[in-house]
CSV table of C-alpha atoms in Angstrom, one decimal:
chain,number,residue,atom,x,y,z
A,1,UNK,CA,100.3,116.0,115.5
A,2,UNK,CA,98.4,117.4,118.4
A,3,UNK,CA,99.0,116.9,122.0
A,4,UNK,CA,96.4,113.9,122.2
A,5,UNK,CA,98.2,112.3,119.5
A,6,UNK,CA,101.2,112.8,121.8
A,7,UNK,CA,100.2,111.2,124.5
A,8,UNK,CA,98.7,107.9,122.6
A,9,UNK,CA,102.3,107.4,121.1
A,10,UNK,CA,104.0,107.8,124.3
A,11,UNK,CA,101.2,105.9,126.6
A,12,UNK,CA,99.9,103.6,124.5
A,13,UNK,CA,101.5,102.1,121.8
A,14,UNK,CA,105.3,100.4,121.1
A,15,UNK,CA,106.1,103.6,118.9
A,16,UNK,CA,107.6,106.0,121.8
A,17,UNK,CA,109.7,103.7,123.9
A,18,UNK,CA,111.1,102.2,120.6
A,19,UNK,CA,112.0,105.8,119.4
A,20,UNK,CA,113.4,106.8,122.8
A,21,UNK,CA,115.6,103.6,123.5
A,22,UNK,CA,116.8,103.6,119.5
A,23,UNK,CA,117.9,107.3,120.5
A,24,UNK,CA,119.3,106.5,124.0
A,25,UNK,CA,121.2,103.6,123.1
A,26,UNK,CA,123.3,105.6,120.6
A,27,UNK,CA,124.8,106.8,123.7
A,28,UNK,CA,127.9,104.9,124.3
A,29,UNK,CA,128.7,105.4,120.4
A,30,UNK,CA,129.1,109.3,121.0
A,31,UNK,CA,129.5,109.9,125.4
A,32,UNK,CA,132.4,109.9,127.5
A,33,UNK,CA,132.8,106.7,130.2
A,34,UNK,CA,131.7,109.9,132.6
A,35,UNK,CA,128.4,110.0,130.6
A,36,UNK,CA,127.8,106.2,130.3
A,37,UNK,CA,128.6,106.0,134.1
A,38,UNK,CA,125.8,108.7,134.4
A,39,UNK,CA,123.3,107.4,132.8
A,40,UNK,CA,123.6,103.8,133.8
A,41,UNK,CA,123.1,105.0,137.6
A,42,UNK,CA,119.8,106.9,136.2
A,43,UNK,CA,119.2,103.3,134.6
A,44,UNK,CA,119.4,101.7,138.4
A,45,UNK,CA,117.0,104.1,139.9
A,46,UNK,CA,114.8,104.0,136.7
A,47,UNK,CA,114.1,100.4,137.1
A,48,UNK,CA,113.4,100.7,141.1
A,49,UNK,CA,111.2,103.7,140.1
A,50,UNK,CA,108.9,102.4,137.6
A,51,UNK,CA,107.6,99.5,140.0
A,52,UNK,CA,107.1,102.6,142.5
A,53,UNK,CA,105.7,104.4,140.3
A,54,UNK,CA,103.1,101.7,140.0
A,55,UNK,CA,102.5,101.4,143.9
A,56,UNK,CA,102.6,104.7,144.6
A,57,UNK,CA,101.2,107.1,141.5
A,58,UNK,CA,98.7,104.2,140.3
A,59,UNK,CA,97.4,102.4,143.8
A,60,UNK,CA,98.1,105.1,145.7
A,61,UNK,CA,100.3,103.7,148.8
A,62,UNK,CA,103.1,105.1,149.9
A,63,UNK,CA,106.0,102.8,150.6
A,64,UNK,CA,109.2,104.3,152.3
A,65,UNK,CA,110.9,100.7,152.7
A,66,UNK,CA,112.1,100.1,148.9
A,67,UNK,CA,115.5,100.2,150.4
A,68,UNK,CA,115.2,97.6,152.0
A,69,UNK,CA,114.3,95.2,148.6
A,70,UNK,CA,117.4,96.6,146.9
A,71,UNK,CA,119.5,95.6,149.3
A,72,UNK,CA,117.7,92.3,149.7
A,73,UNK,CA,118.8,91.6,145.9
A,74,UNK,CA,121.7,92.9,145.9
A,75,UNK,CA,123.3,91.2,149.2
A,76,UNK,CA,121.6,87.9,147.5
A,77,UNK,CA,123.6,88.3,144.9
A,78,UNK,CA,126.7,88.9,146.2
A,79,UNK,CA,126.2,85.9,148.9
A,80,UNK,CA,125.5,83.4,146.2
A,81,UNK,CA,128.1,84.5,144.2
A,82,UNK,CA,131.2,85.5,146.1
A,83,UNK,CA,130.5,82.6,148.4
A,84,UNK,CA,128.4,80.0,147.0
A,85,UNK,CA,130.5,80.1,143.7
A,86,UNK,CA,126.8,80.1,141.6
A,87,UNK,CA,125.7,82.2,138.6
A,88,UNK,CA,125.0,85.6,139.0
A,89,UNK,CA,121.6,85.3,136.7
A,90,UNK,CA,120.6,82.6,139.2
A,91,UNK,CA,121.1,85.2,142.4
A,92,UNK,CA,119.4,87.4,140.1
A,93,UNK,CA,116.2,85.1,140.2
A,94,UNK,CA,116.4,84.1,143.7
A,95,UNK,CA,116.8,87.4,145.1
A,96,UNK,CA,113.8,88.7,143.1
A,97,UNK,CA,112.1,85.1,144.5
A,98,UNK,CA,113.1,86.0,148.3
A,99,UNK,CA,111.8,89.8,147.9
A,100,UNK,CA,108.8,88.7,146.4
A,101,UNK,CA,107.9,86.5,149.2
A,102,UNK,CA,109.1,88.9,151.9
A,103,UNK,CA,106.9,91.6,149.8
A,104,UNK,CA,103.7,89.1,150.1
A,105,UNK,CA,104.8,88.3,154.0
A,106,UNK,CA,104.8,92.2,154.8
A,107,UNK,CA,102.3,93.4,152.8
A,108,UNK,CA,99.4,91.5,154.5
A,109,UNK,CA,99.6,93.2,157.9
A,110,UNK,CA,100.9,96.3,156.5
A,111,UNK,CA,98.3,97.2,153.6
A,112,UNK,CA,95.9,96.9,156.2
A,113,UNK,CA,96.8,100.7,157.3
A,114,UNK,CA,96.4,103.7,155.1
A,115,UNK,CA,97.6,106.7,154.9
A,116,UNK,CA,100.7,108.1,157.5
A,117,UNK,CA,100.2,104.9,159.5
A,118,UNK,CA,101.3,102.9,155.7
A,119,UNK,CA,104.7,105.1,155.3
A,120,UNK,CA,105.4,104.6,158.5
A,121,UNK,CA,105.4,101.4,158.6
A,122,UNK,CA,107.2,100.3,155.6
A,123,UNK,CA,109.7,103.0,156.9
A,124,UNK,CA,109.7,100.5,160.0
A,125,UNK,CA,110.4,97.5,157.5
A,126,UNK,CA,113.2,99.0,156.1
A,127,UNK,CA,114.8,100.0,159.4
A,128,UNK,CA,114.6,96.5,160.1
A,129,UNK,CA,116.3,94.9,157.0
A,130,UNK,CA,119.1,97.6,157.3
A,131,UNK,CA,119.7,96.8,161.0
A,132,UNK,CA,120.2,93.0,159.9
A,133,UNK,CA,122.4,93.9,156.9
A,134,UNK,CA,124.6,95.5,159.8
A,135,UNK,CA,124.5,92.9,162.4
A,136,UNK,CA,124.9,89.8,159.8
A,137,UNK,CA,128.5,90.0,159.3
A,138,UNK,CA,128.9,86.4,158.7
A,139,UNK,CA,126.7,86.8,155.4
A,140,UNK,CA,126.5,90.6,154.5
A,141,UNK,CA,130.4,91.6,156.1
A,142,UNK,CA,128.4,94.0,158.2
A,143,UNK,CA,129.6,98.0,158.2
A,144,UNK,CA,132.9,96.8,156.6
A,145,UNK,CA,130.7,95.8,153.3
A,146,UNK,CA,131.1,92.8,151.2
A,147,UNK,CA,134.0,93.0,148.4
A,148,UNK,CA,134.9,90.7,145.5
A,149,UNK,CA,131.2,90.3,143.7
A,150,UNK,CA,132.2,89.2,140.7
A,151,UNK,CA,130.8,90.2,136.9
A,152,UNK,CA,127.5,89.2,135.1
A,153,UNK,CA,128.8,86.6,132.1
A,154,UNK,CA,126.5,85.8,129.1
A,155,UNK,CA,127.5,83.0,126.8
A,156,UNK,CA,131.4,83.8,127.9
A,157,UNK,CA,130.9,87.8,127.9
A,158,UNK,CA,131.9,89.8,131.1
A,159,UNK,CA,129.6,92.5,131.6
A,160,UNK,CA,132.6,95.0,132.8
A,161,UNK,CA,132.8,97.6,131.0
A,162,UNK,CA,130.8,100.9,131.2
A,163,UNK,CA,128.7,100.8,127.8
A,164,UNK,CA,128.4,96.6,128.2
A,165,UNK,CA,126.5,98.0,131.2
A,166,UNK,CA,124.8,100.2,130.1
A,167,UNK,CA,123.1,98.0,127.6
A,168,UNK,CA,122.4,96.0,130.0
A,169,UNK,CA,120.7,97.8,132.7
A,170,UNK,CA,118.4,100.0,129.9
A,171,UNK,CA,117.7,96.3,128.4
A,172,UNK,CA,115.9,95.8,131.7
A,173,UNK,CA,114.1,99.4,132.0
A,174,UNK,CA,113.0,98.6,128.7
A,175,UNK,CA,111.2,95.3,129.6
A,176,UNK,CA,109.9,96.7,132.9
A,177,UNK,CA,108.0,99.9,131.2
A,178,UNK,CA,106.7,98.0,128.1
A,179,UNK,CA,105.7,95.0,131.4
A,180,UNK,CA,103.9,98.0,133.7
A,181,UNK,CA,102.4,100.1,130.6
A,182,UNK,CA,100.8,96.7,129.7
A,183,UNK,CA,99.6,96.4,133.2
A,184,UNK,CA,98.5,100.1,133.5
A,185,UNK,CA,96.3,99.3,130.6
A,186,UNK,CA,94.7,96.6,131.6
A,187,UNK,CA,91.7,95.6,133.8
A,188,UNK,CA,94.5,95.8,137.1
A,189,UNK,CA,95.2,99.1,135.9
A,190,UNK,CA,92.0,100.0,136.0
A,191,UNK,CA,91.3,98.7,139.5
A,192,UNK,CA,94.7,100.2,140.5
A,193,UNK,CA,93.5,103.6,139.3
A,194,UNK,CA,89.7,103.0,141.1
A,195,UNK,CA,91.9,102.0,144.6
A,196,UNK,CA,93.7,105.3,144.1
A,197,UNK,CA,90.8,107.2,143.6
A,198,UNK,CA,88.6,106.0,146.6
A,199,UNK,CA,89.2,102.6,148.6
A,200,UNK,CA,86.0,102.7,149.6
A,201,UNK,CA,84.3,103.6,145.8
A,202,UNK,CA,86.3,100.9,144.5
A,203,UNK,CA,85.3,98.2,147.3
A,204,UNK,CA,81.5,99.3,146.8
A,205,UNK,CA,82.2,98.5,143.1
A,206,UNK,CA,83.9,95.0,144.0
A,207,UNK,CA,87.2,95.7,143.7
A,208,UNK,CA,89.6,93.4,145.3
A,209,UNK,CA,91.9,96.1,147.5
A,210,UNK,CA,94.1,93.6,149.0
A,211,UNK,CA,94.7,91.8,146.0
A,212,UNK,CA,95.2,94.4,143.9
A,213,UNK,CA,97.5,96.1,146.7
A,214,UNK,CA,99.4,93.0,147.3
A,215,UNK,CA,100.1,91.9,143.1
A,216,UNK,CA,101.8,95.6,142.5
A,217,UNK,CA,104.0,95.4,145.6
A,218,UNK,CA,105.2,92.1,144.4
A,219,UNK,CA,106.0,93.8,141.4
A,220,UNK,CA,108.1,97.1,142.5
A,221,UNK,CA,109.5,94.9,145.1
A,222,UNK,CA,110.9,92.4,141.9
A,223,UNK,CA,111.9,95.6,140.1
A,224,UNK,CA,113.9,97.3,142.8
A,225,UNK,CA,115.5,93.8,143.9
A,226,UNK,CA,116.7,93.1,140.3
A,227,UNK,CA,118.3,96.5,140.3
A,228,UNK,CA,119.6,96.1,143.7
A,229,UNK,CA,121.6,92.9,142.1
A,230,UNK,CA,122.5,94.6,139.0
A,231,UNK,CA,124.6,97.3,141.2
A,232,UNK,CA,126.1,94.9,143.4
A,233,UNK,CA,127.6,92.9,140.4
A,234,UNK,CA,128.2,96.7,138.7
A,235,UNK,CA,130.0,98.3,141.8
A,236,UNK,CA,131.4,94.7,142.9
A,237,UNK,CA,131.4,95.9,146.7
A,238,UNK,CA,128.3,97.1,148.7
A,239,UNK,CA,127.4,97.8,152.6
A,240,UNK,CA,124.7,98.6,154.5
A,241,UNK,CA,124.8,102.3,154.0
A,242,UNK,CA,123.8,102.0,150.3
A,243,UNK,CA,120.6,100.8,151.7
A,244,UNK,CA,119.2,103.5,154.4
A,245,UNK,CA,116.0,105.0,155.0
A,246,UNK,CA,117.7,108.2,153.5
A,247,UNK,CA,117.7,105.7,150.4
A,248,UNK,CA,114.0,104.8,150.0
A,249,UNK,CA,113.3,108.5,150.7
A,250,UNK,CA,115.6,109.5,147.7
A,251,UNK,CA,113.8,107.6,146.0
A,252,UNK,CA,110.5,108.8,146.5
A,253,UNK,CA,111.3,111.9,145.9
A,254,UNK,CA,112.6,111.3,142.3
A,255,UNK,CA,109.2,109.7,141.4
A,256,UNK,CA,107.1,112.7,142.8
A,257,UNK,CA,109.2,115.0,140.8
A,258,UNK,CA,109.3,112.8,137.4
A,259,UNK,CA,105.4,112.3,138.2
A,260,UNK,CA,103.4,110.1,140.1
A,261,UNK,CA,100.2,110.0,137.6
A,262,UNK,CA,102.8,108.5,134.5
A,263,UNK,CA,105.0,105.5,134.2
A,264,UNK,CA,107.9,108.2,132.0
A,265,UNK,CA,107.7,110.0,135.3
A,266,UNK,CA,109.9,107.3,136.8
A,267,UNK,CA,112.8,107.6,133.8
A,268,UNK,CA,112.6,111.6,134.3
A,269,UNK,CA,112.6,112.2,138.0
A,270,UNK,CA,115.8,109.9,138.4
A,271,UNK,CA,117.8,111.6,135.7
A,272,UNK,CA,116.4,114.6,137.2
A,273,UNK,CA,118.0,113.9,140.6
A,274,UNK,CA,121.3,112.3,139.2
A,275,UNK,CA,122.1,114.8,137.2
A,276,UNK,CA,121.1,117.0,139.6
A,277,UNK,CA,123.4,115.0,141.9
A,278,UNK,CA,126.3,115.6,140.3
A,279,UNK,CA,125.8,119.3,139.7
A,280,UNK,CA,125.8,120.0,143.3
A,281,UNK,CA,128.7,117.7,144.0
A,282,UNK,CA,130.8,119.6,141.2
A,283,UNK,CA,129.5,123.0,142.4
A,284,UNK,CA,128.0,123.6,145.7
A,285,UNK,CA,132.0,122.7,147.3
A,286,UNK,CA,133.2,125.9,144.8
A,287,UNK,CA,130.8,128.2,146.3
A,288,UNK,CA,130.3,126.9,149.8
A,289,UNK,CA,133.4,125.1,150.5
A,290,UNK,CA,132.8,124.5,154.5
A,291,UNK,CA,129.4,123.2,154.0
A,292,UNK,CA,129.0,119.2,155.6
A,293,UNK,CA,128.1,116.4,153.8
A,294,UNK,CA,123.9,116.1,154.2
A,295,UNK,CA,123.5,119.3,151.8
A,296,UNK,CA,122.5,117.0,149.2
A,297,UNK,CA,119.3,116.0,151.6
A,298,UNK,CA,118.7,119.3,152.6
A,299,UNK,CA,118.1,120.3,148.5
A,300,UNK,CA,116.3,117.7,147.6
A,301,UNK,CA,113.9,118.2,150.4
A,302,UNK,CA,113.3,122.0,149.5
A,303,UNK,CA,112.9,121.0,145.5
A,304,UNK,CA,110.3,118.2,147.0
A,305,UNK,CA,108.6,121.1,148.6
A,306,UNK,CA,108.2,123.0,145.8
A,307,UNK,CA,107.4,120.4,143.6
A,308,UNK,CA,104.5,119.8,145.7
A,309,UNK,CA,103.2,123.2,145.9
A,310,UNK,CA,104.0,124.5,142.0
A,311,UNK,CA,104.0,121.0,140.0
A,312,UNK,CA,101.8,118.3,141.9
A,313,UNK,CA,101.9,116.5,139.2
A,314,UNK,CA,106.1,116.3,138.2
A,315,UNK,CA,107.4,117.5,135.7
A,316,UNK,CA,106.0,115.2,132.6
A,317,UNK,CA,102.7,117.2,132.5
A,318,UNK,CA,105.4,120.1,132.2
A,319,UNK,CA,107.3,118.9,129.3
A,320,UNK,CA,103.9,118.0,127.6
A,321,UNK,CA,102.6,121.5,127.9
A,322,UNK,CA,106.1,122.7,126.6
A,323,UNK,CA,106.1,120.5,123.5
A,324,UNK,CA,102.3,121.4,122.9
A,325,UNK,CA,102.7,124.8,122.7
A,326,UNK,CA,105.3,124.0,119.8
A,327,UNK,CA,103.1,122.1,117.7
A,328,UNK,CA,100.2,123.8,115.6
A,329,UNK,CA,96.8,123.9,117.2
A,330,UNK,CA,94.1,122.4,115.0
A,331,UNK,CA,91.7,125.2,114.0
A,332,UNK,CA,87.8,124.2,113.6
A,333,UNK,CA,86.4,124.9,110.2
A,334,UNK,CA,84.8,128.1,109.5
A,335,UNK,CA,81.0,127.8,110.4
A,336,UNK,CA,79.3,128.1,106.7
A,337,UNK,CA,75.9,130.2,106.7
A,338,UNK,CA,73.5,132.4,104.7
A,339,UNK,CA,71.9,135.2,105.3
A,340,UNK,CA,68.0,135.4,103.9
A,341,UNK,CA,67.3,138.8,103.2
A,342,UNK,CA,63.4,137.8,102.0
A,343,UNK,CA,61.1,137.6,105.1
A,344,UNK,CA,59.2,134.7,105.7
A,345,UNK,CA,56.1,136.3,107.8
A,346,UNK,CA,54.2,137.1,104.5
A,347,UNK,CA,54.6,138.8,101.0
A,348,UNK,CA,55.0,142.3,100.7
A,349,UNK,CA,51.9,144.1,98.8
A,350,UNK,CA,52.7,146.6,96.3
C-alpha cells in the first residue's frame, strides 16, 4: 500500500475511522480510570476541534471566540437541568439550538472583516459571553460556579462512570468526523477550500462567501456547544473560568499543531496538548518547583511558534511522511529495448 492508498483510506472512505474507533474503544477493556479520564478530555476537545477545524483549516477564518459556545452549551445544560428539572438530551438540543442562532446573529456583522480584524473580533465575542457568565449569578452562579448538574440517563442508564463516558463522548467524535469528512467532500467543501484559497477567486467564480462562511460557523459552533454540555453533565460543576479567552486560544493552538489542512488534525493536536498537559503538570513542579501557575501558557505558546516556523502544516503530514517511508516504494518497470546493430542509411557493398 503506498502513501496515496493511505490517504484515500483515511480521507475518503468508512475504512479508517472504523479501524481507528474499533482500536480506540478497546481502551477501557485494557486502561486505568487515569487513562480513560485522559482520553475522554482529548474526546471533549476533539469534538470542539473538528468543527474548528472546518472554519479555520477549510474556510480559512480565524475564530478566537469558541469559548464562548462551550460555555453557552454547557451553562444551558446545567440551567435546564439543575433547575428546570428537564432532560439532559433536551438541554443538549437547545443549547446547540441557542448557539446556533447566536452563531448566525454574530456571524453576519463579523464575517464581514477578514483577517486580524476577524480574530479580533470573535476574541471580542467571547469576552463578552464570559463577562455575562460572571455577572449572571441568578442563572450561571457567577464566579462561585454552578454545582449539582446531574448525569446523562439513557433508557434508565446513568452515564457516571469513566469508560460509560468515554463511550459516549467518542460516540459523538465519531458522528461529527464521518458528518464533516462528508461535508469536506462535497460541493461546500469544495467552495470552503476555493474561500480559503482566494475570497476574491472564489467570488469571481460565484461562490457564495457569506453563505458558505456562515453554514460552517453554525456547525463548529453546534460541535463545540454539544461538547461544552457533555462536560458540564461529565464534571457536574462548571464556572466561568472554564470558558476564558485563554480557552479559545488553547484551542486554536491544538488544531494548528494537529493540522489545519486535515479533519485527523483535530483528533491529534488535542491528544497532543492533553497529554502534553499532563506531562508538564507531573514534571515541570519536580524540576522547577517555584515556577507560577501560567507556565502551561507560556509552552504552548513557544511549541505554537515552532510549529509555525518548522511544521505549517501540523503534525499529520508528519506522521504520513513517517509511515511512508516504512512502506515499500513502487518501482516502475524496467524500460524494455533493442539495440539494432544493422544500419538503416543503405547496404554495405562488398
Amino acid at each position: 500500500m503506498n502513501k496515496k492508498s493511505l490517504k484515500l483510506i483515511y480521507n475518503n472512505s468508512l475504512v479508517g475511522p472504523s479501524i481507528f474507533f474499533a482500536l480506540l474503544f478497546c481502551i477501557p477493556l485494557v486502561g486505568s480510570n487515569y487513562m480513560l479520564a485522559i482520553f475522554t478530555m482529548i474526546g471533549f476537545y476533539a469534538l470542539v476541534c473538528i468543527g474548528l477545524t472546518m472554519l479555520t483549516g477549510y474556510a480559512g477564518q480565524i475564530s478566537l471566540g469558541h469559548a464562548a459556545f462551550y460555555g453557552i452549551g454547557a451553562y444551558t445544560s446545567a440551567y435546564m437541568t439543575a433547575t428546570l428539572g428537564l432532560s439532559p438530551w433536551l438541554a443538549i438540543l437547545v443549547g446547540a439550538l441557542i448557539s446556533a442562532f447566536v452563531a448566525f446573529i454574530i456571524g453576519i456583522p463579523t464575517f464581514k472583516l477578514k483577517g486580524y480584524y476577524l480574530a479580533l473580533a470573535t476574541l471580542g465575542f467571547g469576552i463578552i459571553v464570559y463577562t455575562a457568565f460572571k455577572e449572571l449569578t441568578s442563572i450561571t452562579g457567577g464566579s462561585n460556579g454552578f454545582f449539582g448538574i446531574p448525569a446523562i440517563q439513557l433508557f434508565g442508564f446513568e452515564f457516571v462512570t469513566d469508560q460509560s463516558y468515554f463511550y459516549l463522548i467518542w460516540l459523538f467524535v465519531f458522528m461529527a468526523l464521518i458528518f464533516s469528512r462528508n461535508i469536506i467532500h462535497s460541493r461546500i467543501g469544495r467552495g470552503l477550500r476555493s474561500i480559503e484559497g482566494s475570497e476574491i477567486a472564489a467570488d469571481a467564480v460565484g461562490v457564495n462567501l457569506m453563505k458558505y462562511k456562515l453554514q460552517i460557523f453554525v456547525i463548529s459552533a453546534i460541535f463545540t456547544s454539544i461538547s461544552g454540555s457533555l462536560l458540564a453533565h461529565y464534571v457536574s460543576f462548571i464556572n466561568p473560568n472554564l470558558f476564558t479567552a485563554n480557552t479559545s486560544i488553547y484551542l486554536l493552538i491544538m488544531v494548528i499543531i494537529g493540522g489545519l489542512n486535515n479533519i485527523w488534525g483535530a483528533i491529534v493536536g488535542s491528544a497532543t496538548y492533553v497529554l502534553l498537559g499532563e506531562l508538564l503538570k507531573h514534571f515541570v513542579p519536580v524540576f522547577f518547583p517555584n515556577i507560577g501557575g501560567e507556565f502551561e501558557i507560556v509552552f504552548f505558546g513557544l511549541l505554537l511558534v515552532l510549529t509555525l516556523i518548522y511544521m505549517p502544516n501540523g503534525l499529520v503530514p508528519q506522521f504520513l511522511k513517517i509511515i511512508g517511508k516504512f512502506q515499500k516504494k513502487e518501482r516502475p518497470a524496467p524500460i524494455a529495448f533493442t539495440i539494432d546493430t544493422q544500419a538503416t542509411g543503405g547496404e554495405a557493398n562488398d
